Structures are given as structure tokens and as C-alpha cells.
């Protein structure tokens, strides 16, 4: 059966670990000047975007180039996913041209439909429900600094959104405990939490950021209004008052705590600029690791 990366829920813990190990290996060798041009030689990745991107777009394209393949950018105005022709037809047609499809979409059902009809791997580059490539890069970043994942406590401050959902899955699969502090009404998706708990994961929902930050090994945040929620931005800014990741919250966390943010950041909303530049912050290592983690995914699925 064709393998995809729609959500980390579909990947066994061992596959996730092997991908992280492969990513770390490719990163080390890249730094050592070793070429990986043979891995994806002659292969093409189609990158379909319904939403904007800096990190996802650039890291996938550069990653394909470093592996000897090429990436084709198909922006919102090009194939007009969901408007010009059916997702089913797009999946079948693209499968005849390319060796893999990465898609950034609104509804997660679009990823599922691409995966259902494509005969090449489909990689979720963010949907409204999940952002698995982000969580893989995040786990690589945590592992590099802490040299361990199992038993760590990750606290997410803010919206129970796509990024939080993929972190919940990654934590459940890799043995970290997950805790979120969010305003009432912004909790993560119930089904996602239930699925993670069924895997043996710990998922705690709190509404007090200080209490949630206490003793955390990782403090993580993301924007309060995600792409597609722009019209709710001012109402959300009001609802999330008091949930800003700042130096005071870093002091509540465990010694040696890490600060993460998937970026883009809205400084002085979900995180202060000061917290983002604190020695605890690994936000730019994290951004770079999107490249290395995704190369692990590409090599695993298409190499
Ligand atoms: N973190 C992330 O996915 O960034 P982009 O939206 O810039 O791709
Ligand atoms: N939750 C954010 C993540 C951006 C990488 C969004 O969906 O816009």
C-alpha cells in the first residue's frame, strides 16, 4: 500500500524514530560536505499551496535539490485546488508526472482525498487539523538539545490548533507528556486528544499558563489566529490575553527549559521578542530543522 504522511497518527513510533535518525544523519553528512545527490536523482516533488509559506516552501524545495531531485511550486493561483477541477482528478494527474506530492491546504479532508487517489506519496505540509512536518522538525530540535525525548514535559501555550494537534501525536508516539494552557473554548480537538490517550499518551488541558509552565522542559507557542482565521484576529487577541510566552513563564519552567515557536511569530502577542531571543529559545534551530526532518521524510517515502 502507498505510504503517505497525512498525520503522525498513521506512523508507528519506530518509523518516526528511524526518520529522525535519518534526518540527523543527513544533517551531519551535509555539514561534513558529503553529497546526497543520488538519493532523489531524477525525481520531482509537486508542492501544492492553498496558503502562504516561508519555511515549508523553501525547506522542501531546498531539501529536494540537496537530495538531487527537483521541486515544482504550484501556488494558490495555479491549479486552484478545489475550484478548477476535482481533488481526485488533480491527484491522479499529478501522480502521472511526479514522484511525490506535498500539499498545504485548508481542510484536512483535501489531504485525505489526495492520499486516497494519488499513486505517489502525499505529504501534509499543513492542514487546518495537522502540521506533521513541523512536529518532526520540533522533535529533532528537542532531541538535539536534550539528547532524550522520553519522559520530557512539553507545555503548549495558546490555541489548540494544527500545530498543537501534531505535537500531541508526536508526544504520544515518542513518550513525552503534553500539556496545554488555553482560554476556554480553544482546547485541542477532542478526537485528536482521545486518539493520543488511546496510544498511552498524556494530554492535560489547563487554563492557567503559569500552572502549565511550572516544571516544563519545553515551552511552545504558535499564533493566536492561524491562516484562514484572519477575520477573528482581534476577537482572538482579546481571548488570549495573559497567554503570552514571556520571561516570567520561562522562570516558572524547569531548569534548562527550551522555548519553541513554529514561526511566523507575532511578537508581543503569543511570545515576547525578549523570550524569543532568550538563551532558552531554539526557534531558529527549529526552523532550520524543518529542512533536515523533511529530507528524512522525503528519503523514506520517495528515495
Ligand atoms: N512553520 C511553518 O510552517 O512556516 P511557514 O508557514 O512559513 O511554512
Ligand atoms: N497555526 C499556524 C501555523 C503556521 C505555521 C497556521 O495554521 O497558520
XYZ file of N, CA and C in Angstrom, residues 9-217:
627
model
N -0.318 10.196 13.325
C -1.128 9.113 13.881
C -0.978 7.845 13.039
N -0.717 8.025 11.735
C -0.602 6.867 10.829
C 0.789 6.223 10.852
N 1.727 6.837 11.526
C 3.101 6.307 11.537
C 3.391 5.638 12.869
N 4.030 4.479 12.813
C 4.450 3.786 14.033
C 5.569 4.584 14.700
N 5.684 4.451 16.022
C 6.756 5.145 16.755
C 8.117 4.837 16.148
N 8.293 3.559 15.782
C 9.601 3.162 15.253
C 9.918 3.878 13.934
N 8.906 4.046 13.085
C 9.125 4.749 11.808
C 9.502 6.211 12.071
N 8.859 6.797 13.075
C 9.158 8.205 13.403
C 10.599 8.313 13.891
N 10.970 7.381 14.783
C 12.356 7.383 15.284
C 13.364 7.202 14.148
N 13.085 6.250 13.256
C 14.014 5.993 12.145
C 14.141 7.230 11.252
N 13.020 7.941 11.072
C 13.050 9.160 10.243
C 13.892 10.244 10.915
N 13.754 10.370 12.231
C 14.554 11.366 12.956
C 16.040 11.004 12.895
N 16.338 9.718 13.013
C 17.741 9.278 12.942
C 18.316 9.540 11.547
N 17.499 9.259 10.530
C 17.935 9.502 9.155
C 18.151 11.009 8.933
N 17.231 11.811 9.468
C 17.350 13.273 9.334
C 18.650 13.765 9.983
N 18.932 13.252 11.179
C 20.147 13.666 11.893
C 21.396 13.233 11.122
N 21.337 12.055 10.526
C 22.459 11.530 9.736
C 22.687 12.413 8.491
N 21.603 12.732 7.789
C 21.729 13.570 6.582
C 22.259 14.958 6.951
N 21.826 15.464 8.096
C 22.281 16.784 8.549
C 23.785 16.770 8.840
N 24.203 15.735 9.569
C 25.637 15.604 9.906
C 26.474 15.508 8.631
N 26.031 14.674 7.696
C 26.818 14.489 6.471
C 26.819 15.750 5.607
N 25.698 16.457 5.564
C 25.633 17.715 4.811
C 26.685 18.685 5.349
N 26.746 18.760 6.683
C 27.722 19.658 7.325
C 29.147 19.195 7.051
N 29.316 17.899 6.854
C 30.639 17.341 6.557
C 30.975 17.390 5.075
N 30.102 18.005 4.282
C 30.390 18.178 2.857
C 30.087 16.954 2.017
N 29.347 16.006 2.569
C 29.025 14.785 1.804
C 27.766 15.022 0.968
N 27.825 14.664 -0.303
C 26.709 14.897 -1.220
C 25.680 13.765 -1.149
N 24.399 14.132 -1.260
C 23.331 13.124 -1.287
C 22.543 13.208 -2.592
N 23.212 13.645 -3.648
C 22.540 13.876 -4.935
C 21.915 12.612 -5.525
N 22.425 11.459 -5.115
C 21.904 10.215 -5.714
C 20.561 9.801 -5.115
N 20.228 10.315 -3.928
C 19.042 9.827 -3.200
C 17.752 10.051 -4.005
N 17.636 11.229 -4.611
C 16.381 11.580 -5.297
C 16.643 11.941 -6.759
N 17.742 11.407 -7.301
C 18.149 11.768 -8.660
C 17.012 11.506 -9.665
N 16.643 12.511 -10.433
C 15.604 12.372 -11.460
C 14.182 12.418 -10.912
N 14.040 12.660 -9.623
C 12.678 12.656 -9.031
C 12.160 14.076 -8.821
N 10.836 14.206 -8.896
C 10.199 15.526 -8.754
C 9.117 15.476 -7.687
N 9.109 16.522 -6.865
C 8.057 16.701 -5.855
C 7.174 17.862 -6.292
N 5.867 17.634 -6.379
C 4.939 18.746 -6.628
C 4.570 19.353 -5.279
N 4.630 20.682 -5.185
C 4.304 21.357 -3.921
C 3.068 22.232 -4.169
N 1.949 21.783 -3.630
C 0.668 22.458 -3.866
C 0.339 23.328 -2.648
N 0.140 24.611 -2.868
C -0.131 25.525 -1.752
C -1.460 26.252 -1.919
N -2.331 26.122 -0.907
C -3.541 26.945 -0.833
C -3.317 28.139 0.097
N -2.191 28.131 0.809
C -1.908 29.162 1.812
C -0.466 29.621 1.633
N -0.093 30.788 2.207
C 1.301 31.236 2.098
C 2.267 30.386 2.919
N 3.564 30.574 2.671
C 4.584 29.824 3.416
C 5.960 30.420 3.169
N 6.799 30.416 4.180
C 8.234 30.685 4.004
C 8.986 29.363 4.218
N 8.922 28.847 5.451
C 9.704 27.683 5.832
C 9.356 26.427 5.026
N 8.073 26.122 4.925
C 7.674 24.861 4.279
C 8.068 24.863 2.812
N 7.766 25.975 2.147
C 8.072 26.067 0.725
C 9.580 25.968 0.474
N 10.354 26.796 1.209
C 11.792 26.847 0.941
C 12.479 25.556 1.386
N 12.088 25.028 2.556
C 12.798 23.840 3.049
C 12.511 22.613 2.180
N 11.296 22.468 1.680
C 11.030 21.331 0.779
C 11.788 21.488 -0.544
N 11.796 22.716 -1.068
C 12.469 22.909 -2.368
C 13.987 22.705 -2.229
N 14.558 23.299 -1.188
C 15.996 23.146 -0.970
C 16.325 21.678 -0.633
N 15.466 21.064 0.156
C 15.671 19.656 0.514
C 15.701 18.764 -0.715
N 14.751 18.967 -1.630
C 14.745 18.166 -2.869
C 16.025 18.425 -3.667
N 16.439 19.683 -3.768
C 17.676 20.000 -4.504
C 18.880 19.305 -3.872
N 18.961 19.352 -2.537
C 20.109 18.731 -1.862
C 20.121 17.215 -2.056
N 18.940 16.631 -2.285
C 18.867 15.177 -2.488
C 18.948 14.810 -3.972
N 19.204 15.812 -4.819
C 19.413 15.533 -6.240
C 18.145 15.536 -7.082
N 17.016 15.869 -6.481
C 15.759 15.941 -7.235
C 15.346 17.382 -7.457
N 14.100 17.557 -7.879
C 13.623 18.928 -8.034
C 12.209 19.058 -7.491
N 11.848 20.303 -7.168
C 10.523 20.576 -6.623
C 9.827 21.600 -7.502
N 8.532 21.416 -7.651
C 7.726 22.257 -8.530
C 6.706 22.985 -7.671
N 6.792 24.310 -7.628
C 5.875 25.101 -6.788
C 4.576 25.382 -7.535
N 3.463 24.968 -6.941
C 2.138 25.208 -7.525
C 1.349 26.030 -6.513
N 1.361 27.345 -6.684
C 0.748 28.262 -5.719
C -0.762 28.325 -5.842
N -1.374 29.099 -4.944
C -2.838 29.163 -4.881
C -3.494 29.572 -6.205
N -2.788 30.376 -7.027
C -3.414 30.833 -8.278
C -3.165 29.898 -9.445
N -2.380 28.847 -9.247
C -2.058 27.981 -10.368
C -3.087 26.882 -10.574
N -3.041 25.827 -9.776
C -4.010 24.751 -10.074
C -5.365 25.019 -9.427
N -5.435 26.008 -8.547
C -6.711 26.390 -7.915
C -7.434 25.166 -7.346
N -6.715 24.497 -6.448
C -7.240 23.294 -5.792
C -8.652 23.546 -5.266
N -9.566 22.649 -5.612
C -10.938 22.759 -5.115
C -11.816 23.683 -5.939
N -11.266 24.352 -6.948
C -12.074 25.281 -7.748
C -12.124 24.881 -9.216
N -10.962 24.578 -9.782
C -10.892 24.386 -11.231
C -11.241 22.959 -11.642
N -10.821 21.990 -10.836
C -11.181 20.593 -11.092
C -11.171 19.844 -9.774
N -11.612 18.617 -9.791
C -11.749 17.906 -8.512
C -10.374 17.522 -7.953
N -10.337 17.372 -6.650
C -9.095 16.949 -5.981
C -8.711 15.550 -6.459
N -9.711 14.717 -6.695
C -9.460 13.358 -7.207
C -8.693 13.430 -8.533
N -9.168 14.265 -9.470
C -8.504 14.358 -10.773
C -7.095 14.936 -10.636
N -6.948 15.918 -9.757
C -5.616 16.513 -9.551
C -4.646 15.445 -9.045
N -5.105 14.639 -8.079
C -4.243 13.587 -7.506
C -3.814 12.585 -8.580
N -4.762 12.198 -9.440
C -4.445 11.197 -10.471
C -3.501 11.789 -11.526
N -3.794 13.031 -11.959
C -2.962 13.660 -12.998
C -1.539 13.891 -12.471
N -1.432 14.464 -11.267
C -0.086 14.723 -10.716
C 0.701 13.418 -10.557
N 0.012 12.337 -10.195
C 0.704 11.048 -9.998
C 1.356 10.548 -11.286
N 0.822 11.010 -12.439
C 1.414 10.617 -13.717
C 2.670 11.399 -14.063
N 2.883 12.516 -13.367
C 4.033 13.376 -13.693
C 5.142 13.331 -12.644
N 4.745 13.259 -11.370
C 5.726 13.476 -10.298
C 5.840 12.245 -9.392
N 6.820 12.271 -8.503
C 7.104 11.126 -7.631
C 6.584 11.325 -6.217
N 6.081 12.518 -5.946
C 5.530 12.803 -4.620
C 4.777 14.116 -4.665
N 3.810 14.269 -3.746
C 3.014 15.499 -3.677
C 3.063 16.007 -2.249
N 3.494 17.238 -2.068
C 3.383 17.883 -0.756
C 2.294 18.931 -0.900
N 1.369 18.978 0.045
C 0.268 19.934 -0.077
C 0.030 20.678 1.230
N -0.191 21.987 1.100
C -0.606 22.844 2.230
C -2.013 23.322 1.914
N -2.955 22.957 2.768
C -4.369 23.146 2.430
C -5.164 23.715 3.608
N -6.394 24.033 3.346
C -7.312 24.417 4.423
C -7.847 23.117 5.048
N -8.880 22.526 4.493
C -9.499 21.343 5.108
C -8.591 20.120 5.058
N -8.516 19.391 6.170
C -7.690 18.174 6.193
C -8.256 17.107 5.244
N -9.558 17.198 4.943
C -10.166 16.237 4.012
C -9.504 16.298 2.636
N -8.937 17.456 2.285
C -8.247 17.584 0.982
C -6.994 16.704 0.970
N -6.270 16.686 2.096
C -5.081 15.810 2.204
C -5.522 14.348 2.091
N -6.615 14.034 2.784
C -7.091 12.640 2.756
C -7.519 12.237 1.348
N -8.138 13.182 0.632
C -8.594 12.860 -0.723
C -7.402 12.719 -1.676
N -6.413 13.595 -1.523
C -5.200 13.457 -2.349
C -4.577 12.080 -2.093
N -4.473 11.723 -0.815
C -3.841 10.446 -0.447
C -4.654 9.257 -0.969
N -5.973 9.423 -1.000
C -6.837 8.321 -1.458
C -6.618 8.032 -2.949
N -6.447 9.088 -3.754
C -6.389 8.882 -5.204
C -4.977 8.926 -5.798
N -4.008 9.472 -5.074
C -2.649 9.551 -5.627
C -1.993 8.174 -5.572
N -1.169 7.888 -6.572
C -0.401 6.633 -6.541
C 1.047 6.923 -6.167
N 1.307 8.152 -5.723
C 2.631 8.538 -5.206
C 2.417 9.051 -3.777
N 3.490 9.147 -2.959
C 3.302 9.597 -1.574
C 2.763 11.027 -1.502
N 1.849 11.246 -0.553
C 1.317 12.579 -0.274
C 1.813 12.996 1.106
N 2.384 14.187 1.189
C 2.917 14.702 2.451
C 2.113 15.938 2.843
N 1.609 15.943 4.064
C 0.838 17.077 4.566
C 1.802 18.200 4.982
N 1.767 19.293 4.240
C 2.613 20.449 4.572
C 1.867 21.476 5.401
N 0.824 21.062 6.043
C -0.067 21.802 6.958
C -1.492 21.789 6.417
N -2.381 21.358 7.286
C -3.821 21.473 7.031
C -4.396 22.179 8.254
N -5.686 22.478 8.218
C -6.280 23.121 9.398
C -6.212 22.215 10.627
N -6.059 20.904 10.404
C -6.065 19.965 11.540
C -4.672 19.557 12.021
N -3.719 19.437 11.102
C -2.398 18.889 11.473
C -1.255 19.608 10.759
N -0.066 19.513 11.372
C 1.167 20.006 10.742
C 2.284 19.011 11.103
N 2.238 17.786 10.551
C 3.170 16.735 10.985
C 4.637 17.036 10.714
N 4.943 17.712 9.603
C 6.356 18.001 9.291
C 6.934 18.957 10.333
N 6.090 19.861 10.834
C 6.528 20.768 11.887
C 6.888 19.976 13.143
N 6.015 19.072 13.530
C 6.261 18.306 14.759
C 7.517 17.442 14.636
N 7.792 16.922 13.436
C 9.013 16.120 13.253
C 10.255 17.003 13.428
N 10.241 18.181 12.815
C 11.368 19.114 12.978
C 11.529 19.514 14.442
N 10.402 19.677 15.129
C 10.442 20.065 16.548
C 11.069 18.953 17.396
N 10.684 17.707 17.117
C 11.228 16.583 17.898
C 12.743 16.451 17.654
N 13.159 16.700 16.414
C 14.596 16.662 16.111
C 15.328 17.748 16.916
N 14.725 18.927 16.993
C 15.332 20.056 17.712
C 15.441 19.758 19.209
N 14.389 19.188 19.762
C 14.395 18.866 21.198
C 15.446 17.784 21.470
N 15.467 16.784 20.622
C 16.392 15.658 20.781
C 17.837 16.146 20.718
N 18.123 17.079 19.793
C 19.489 17.598 19.672
C 19.940 18.325 20.939
N 19.029 19.081 21.552
C 19.432 19.827 22.754
C 19.412 18.967 24.009
N 18.419 18.074 24.095
C 18.218 17.327 25.348
C 18.826 15.930 25.315
N 19.115 15.425 24.125
C 19.654 14.068 23.907
C 18.692 12.977 24.359
N 17.460 13.331 24.621
C 16.435 12.368 25.034
C 15.088 12.981 24.679
N 14.074 12.155 24.480
C 12.711 12.667 24.283
C 11.777 12.090 25.347
N 11.922 10.784 25.595
C 11.009 10.107 26.509
C 11.062 10.733 27.906
N 9.894 10.977 28.449
C 9.807 11.497 29.815
C 9.815 13.011 29.915
N 10.101 13.716 28.810
C 10.103 15.187 28.864
C 8.679 15.714 28.932
N 8.554 16.924 29.518
C 7.235 17.560 29.654
C 7.157 18.749 28.707
N 6.252 18.672 27.745
C 6.082 19.767 26.781
C 4.803 20.530 27.120
N 4.944 21.840 27.326
C 3.771 22.684 27.583
C 3.545 23.605 26.398
N 2.353 23.556 25.849
C 1.959 24.403 24.719
C 1.067 25.503 25.273
N 1.411 26.754 24.944
C 0.623 27.893 25.421
C -0.119 28.499 24.249
N -1.445 28.522 24.300
C -2.195 29.175 23.234
C -3.262 28.295 22.625
N -3.381 28.390 21.307
C -4.516 27.799 20.602
C -4.360 26.285 20.400
N -5.396 25.546 20.665
C -5.392 24.100 20.410
C -5.590 23.848 18.925
N -4.559 24.141 18.131
C -4.697 24.182 16.664
C -3.933 23.040 15.986
N -3.689 23.207 14.686
C -2.980 22.208 13.882
C -1.605 21.841 14.470
N -0.860 22.875 14.885
C 0.490 22.623 15.412
C 0.380 21.857 16.733
N -0.534 22.296 17.594
C -0.744 21.601 18.868
C -1.158 20.143 18.614
N -2.031 19.922 17.632
C -2.502 18.554 17.364
C -1.357 17.625 16.937
N -0.474 18.133 16.077
C 0.641 17.270 15.654
C 1.627 17.054 16.795
N 1.783 18.065 17.659
C 2.640 17.865 18.831
C 2.032 16.828 19.769
N 0.716 16.865 19.934
C 0.038 15.879 20.785
C 0.357 14.468 20.268
N 0.273 14.300 18.948
C 0.543 12.985 18.346
C 2.012 12.603 18.508
N 2.908 13.554 18.217
C 4.343 13.262 18.324
C 4.696 12.896 19.763
N 4.150 13.641 20.713
C 4.441 13.359 22.128
C 3.938 11.964 22.506
N 2.720 11.634 22.079
C 2.164 10.313 22.416
C 3.005 9.192 21.806
N 3.487 9.418 20.589
C 4.254 8.368 19.897
C 5.670 8.227 20.468
N 6.227 9.337 20.987
C 7.641 9.318 21.387
C 7.848 9.405 22.899
N 6.746 9.410 23.657
C 6.877 9.291 25.117
C 7.064 10.578 25.886
N 6.760 11.732 25.278
C 6.773 12.994 26.037
C 5.361 13.207 26.580
N 5.237 13.941 27.698
C 3.875 14.267 28.139
C 3.524 15.650 27.602
N 2.266 15.818 27.220
C 1.802 17.056 26.595
C 0.794 17.732 27.511
N 0.990 19.053 27.663
C 0.066 19.833 28.467
C -0.203 21.129 27.705
N -1.446 21.570 27.685
C -1.745 22.841 27.019
C -2.395 23.783 28.026
N -2.062 25.075 27.937
C -2.813 26.112 28.643
C -3.452 26.977 27.570
N -4.775 27.010 27.557
C -5.506 27.773 26.541
C -6.737 28.409 27.173
N -7.274 29.456 26.546
C -8.539 30.008 27.048
C -9.669 28.997 26.823
N -10.710 29.096 27.621
C -11.886 28.219 27.450
C -12.386 28.367 26.009
N -12.711 27.250 25.392
C -13.242 27.303 24.025
C -12.172 27.148 22.955
N -10.883 27.116 23.375
C -9.789 26.971 22.394
C -8.979 25.705 22.657
N -9.641 24.714 23.246
C -8.979 23.443 23.550
C -8.700 22.682 22.243
N -7.741 21.761 22.278
C -7.498 20.917 21.078
C -8.724 20.071 20.746
N -8.742 19.580 19.533
C -9.798 18.701 19.021
C -9.932 17.456 19.925
N -11.161 17.170 20.340
C -11.420 16.045 21.265
C -10.957 14.706 20.691
N -11.187 14.518 19.391
C -10.821 13.226 18.776
C -9.308 13.037 18.759
N -8.595 14.134 18.497
C -7.130 14.056 18.473
C -6.624 13.682 19.873
N -7.201 14.327 20.895
C -6.761 14.036 22.268
C -7.105 12.588 22.643
N -8.293 12.151 22.237
C -8.716 10.777 22.566
C -7.796 9.758 21.887
N -7.433 10.057 20.633
C -6.556 9.142 19.886
C -5.185 9.052 20.571
N -4.670 10.203 21.001
C -3.354 10.211 21.660
C -3.419 9.463 22.990
N -4.510 9.671 23.720
C -4.640 8.976 25.024
C -4.781 7.478 24.812
N -5.454 7.087 23.733
C -5.607 5.650 23.450
C -4.256 5.003 23.145
N -3.313 5.826 22.680
C -1.960 5.319 22.410
C -1.117 5.285 23.683
N -1.710 5.732 24.787
C -0.968 5.765 26.049
C -0.365 7.124 26.348
N -0.680 8.125 25.512
C -0.121 9.470 25.706
C -0.797 10.221 26.846
N -0.055 11.154 27.443
C -0.618 12.027 28.484
C -0.955 13.364 27.843
N -2.212 13.771 27.935
C -2.647 15.060 27.378
C -3.446 15.765 28.464
N -2.902 16.867 28.998
C -3.603 17.619 30.041
C -4.010 18.974 29.504
N -5.228 19.378 29.808
C -5.736 20.677 29.360
C -5.935 21.566 30.582
N -5.230 22.695 30.596
C -5.325 23.650 31.700
C -5.721 25.009 31.125
N -6.127 25.904 32.016
C -6.482 27.249 31.552
C -5.621 28.316 32.224
N -4.637 27.866 33.008
C -3.750 28.804 33.707
C -2.326 28.629 33.160
N -1.808 29.625 32.413
C -0.489 29.473 31.793
C 0.640 29.267 32.809
N 0.521 29.933 33.959
C 1.587 29.825 34.962
C 1.664 28.389 35.506
N 0.503 27.876 35.826
C 0.454 26.497 36.344
C 0.970 25.508 35.279
N 0.594 25.750 34.031
C 1.000 24.832 32.951
C 2.502 24.906 32.692
N 3.073 26.092 32.876
C 4.511 26.265 32.595
C 5.389 25.646 33.674
N 4.827 25.502 34.883
C 5.627 25.055 36.022
C 6.277 23.686 35.746
N 7.601 23.665 35.818
C 8.333 22.395 35.665
C 8.448 21.887 34.237
N 8.007 22.686 33.253
C 8.038 22.204 31.863
C 9.473 22.158 31.329
N 9.757 21.154 30.506
C 11.062 21.061 29.839
C 11.052 21.833 28.525
